[in-house]
């Protein structure tokens, strides 16, 4: 269940001395995947039917946006 999943994450985080929630991990994962492979592939991995929902999870990469703007003007 999602609750047992959250409890397992909490226990492991306590063991290694970090404070993360399952929600934070999902956002971090989505952002990393989107940065490396794009939002469409991230949508598939997260199981979303809409890119709009995925965009909520995958935070904007402002550094990448700046590099793109420099590259294409």
PDB file of C-alpha atoms in Angstrom:
ATOM      1  CA  UNK A   1       0.000   0.000   0.000  1.00  0.00           C
ATOM      2  CA  UNK A   2       1.053   3.612  -0.280  1.00  0.00           C
ATOM      3  CA  UNK A   3       1.147   3.793   3.516  1.00  0.00           C
ATOM      4  CA  UNK A   4       3.530   0.839   3.860  1.00  0.00           C
ATOM      5  CA  UNK A   5       5.670   2.383   1.099  1.00  0.00           C
ATOM      6  CA  UNK A   6       5.829   5.681   3.003  1.00  0.00           C
ATOM      7  CA  UNK A   7       6.698   3.859   6.236  1.00  0.00           C
ATOM      8  CA  UNK A   8       9.544   1.972   4.519  1.00  0.00           C
ATOM      9  CA  UNK A   9      10.946   5.248   3.194  1.00  0.00           C
ATOM     10  CA  UNK A  10      10.660   6.839   6.638  1.00  0.00           C
ATOM     11  CA  UNK A  11      12.493   3.929   8.296  1.00  0.00           C
ATOM     12  CA  UNK A  12      15.314   3.964   5.747  1.00  0.00           C
ATOM     13  CA  UNK A  13      15.688   7.732   5.946  1.00  0.00           C
ATOM     14  CA  UNK A  14      15.913   7.483   9.742  1.00  0.00           C
ATOM     15  CA  UNK A  15      18.541   4.777   9.357  1.00  0.00           C
ATOM     16  CA  UNK A  16      20.780   6.918   7.145  1.00  0.00           C
ATOM     17  CA  UNK A  17      20.014  10.202   8.915  1.00  0.00           C
ATOM     18  CA  UNK A  18      18.089  12.140   6.253  1.00  0.00           C
ATOM     19  CA  UNK A  19      14.588  13.593   6.247  1.00  0.00           C
ATOM     20  CA  UNK A  20      12.716  12.823   3.017  1.00  0.00           C
ATOM     21  CA  UNK A  21       9.110  11.921   2.370  1.00  0.00           C
ATOM     22  CA  UNK A  22       7.777   9.709  -0.406  1.00  0.00           C
ATOM     23  CA  UNK A  23       6.264  12.849  -1.925  1.00  0.00           C
ATOM     24  CA  UNK A  24       9.632  14.643  -1.989  1.00  0.00           C
ATOM     25  CA  UNK A  25      11.315  11.605  -3.522  1.00  0.00           C
ATOM     26  CA  UNK A  26       8.681  11.412  -6.260  1.00  0.00           C
ATOM     27  CA  UNK A  27       9.197  15.092  -7.117  1.00  0.00           C
ATOM     28  CA  UNK A  28      12.993  14.708  -7.119  1.00  0.00           C
ATOM     29  CA  UNK A  29      12.762  11.619  -9.336  1.00  0.00           C
ATOM     30  CA  UNK A  30      10.380  13.322 -11.760  1.00  0.00           C
ATOM     31  CA  UNK A  31      12.610  16.376 -12.010  1.00  0.00           C
ATOM     32  CA  UNK A  32      15.706  14.249 -12.651  1.00  0.00           C
ATOM     33  CA  UNK A  33      14.025  12.107 -15.311  1.00  0.00           C
ATOM     34  CA  UNK A  34      12.486  15.136 -17.030  1.00  0.00           C
ATOM     35  CA  UNK A  35      15.842  16.903 -17.122  1.00  0.00           C
ATOM     36  CA  UNK A  36      17.566  13.883 -18.645  1.00  0.00           C
ATOM     37  CA  UNK A  37      14.874  12.370 -20.890  1.00  0.00           C
ATOM     38  CA  UNK A  38      12.084  14.920 -21.276  1.00  0.00           C
ATOM     39  CA  UNK A  39       8.619  15.416 -19.862  1.00  0.00           C
ATOM     40  CA  UNK A  40       6.871  12.885 -22.132  1.00  0.00           C
ATOM     41  CA  UNK A  41       9.000   9.993 -20.899  1.00  0.00           C
ATOM     42  CA  UNK A  42       8.576  11.204 -17.334  1.00  0.00           C
ATOM     43  CA  UNK A  43       4.789  11.097 -17.761  1.00  0.00           C
ATOM     44  CA  UNK A  44       5.001   7.437 -18.760  1.00  0.00           C
ATOM     45  CA  UNK A  45       7.270   6.497 -15.847  1.00  0.00           C
ATOM     46  CA  UNK A  46       5.042   8.232 -13.312  1.00  0.00           C
ATOM     47  CA  UNK A  47       1.908   6.695 -14.812  1.00  0.00           C
ATOM     48  CA  UNK A  48       0.153   9.978 -15.517  1.00  0.00           C
ATOM     49  CA  UNK A  49      -2.403  10.306 -18.295  1.00  0.00           C
ATOM     50  CA  UNK A  50      -1.751  14.037 -18.671  1.00  0.00           C
ATOM     51  CA  UNK A  51       1.430  16.045 -19.160  1.00  0.00           C
ATOM     52  CA  UNK A  52      -0.146  18.769 -17.026  1.00  0.00           C
ATOM     53  CA  UNK A  53      -0.041  16.503 -13.983  1.00  0.00           C
ATOM     54  CA  UNK A  54       3.548  15.466 -14.722  1.00  0.00           C
ATOM     55  CA  UNK A  55       4.567  19.117 -15.002  1.00  0.00           C
ATOM     56  CA  UNK A  56       3.493  19.581 -11.378  1.00  0.00           C
ATOM     57  CA  UNK A  57       5.929  16.872 -10.297  1.00  0.00           C
ATOM     58  CA  UNK A  58       8.835  17.734 -12.574  1.00  0.00           C
ATOM     59  CA  UNK A  59      10.099  21.119 -11.436  1.00  0.00           C
ATOM     60  CA  UNK A  60      11.364  23.567 -14.002  1.00  0.00           C
ATOM     61  CA  UNK A  61      15.072  23.452 -14.728  1.00  0.00           C
ATOM     62  CA  UNK A  62      15.884  27.150 -14.951  1.00  0.00           C
ATOM     63  CA  UNK A  63      19.579  26.519 -15.623  1.00  0.00           C
ATOM     64  CA  UNK A  64      18.734  24.366 -18.647  1.00  0.00           C
ATOM     65  CA  UNK A  65      16.276  26.994 -19.866  1.00  0.00           C
ATOM     66  CA  UNK A  66      19.001  29.630 -19.660  1.00  0.00           C
ATOM     67  CA  UNK A  67      21.410  27.468 -21.640  1.00  0.00           C
ATOM     68  CA  UNK A  68      18.782  26.867 -24.304  1.00  0.00           C
ATOM     69  CA  UNK A  69      18.064  30.603 -24.533  1.00  0.00           C
ATOM     70  CA  UNK A  70      21.783  31.300 -24.961  1.00  0.00           C
ATOM     71  CA  UNK A  71      22.090  28.611 -27.611  1.00  0.00           C
ATOM     72  CA  UNK A  72      19.169  29.656 -29.815  1.00  0.00           C
ATOM     73  CA  UNK A  73      18.920  33.318 -28.920  1.00  0.00           C
TER      74      UNK A  73
END
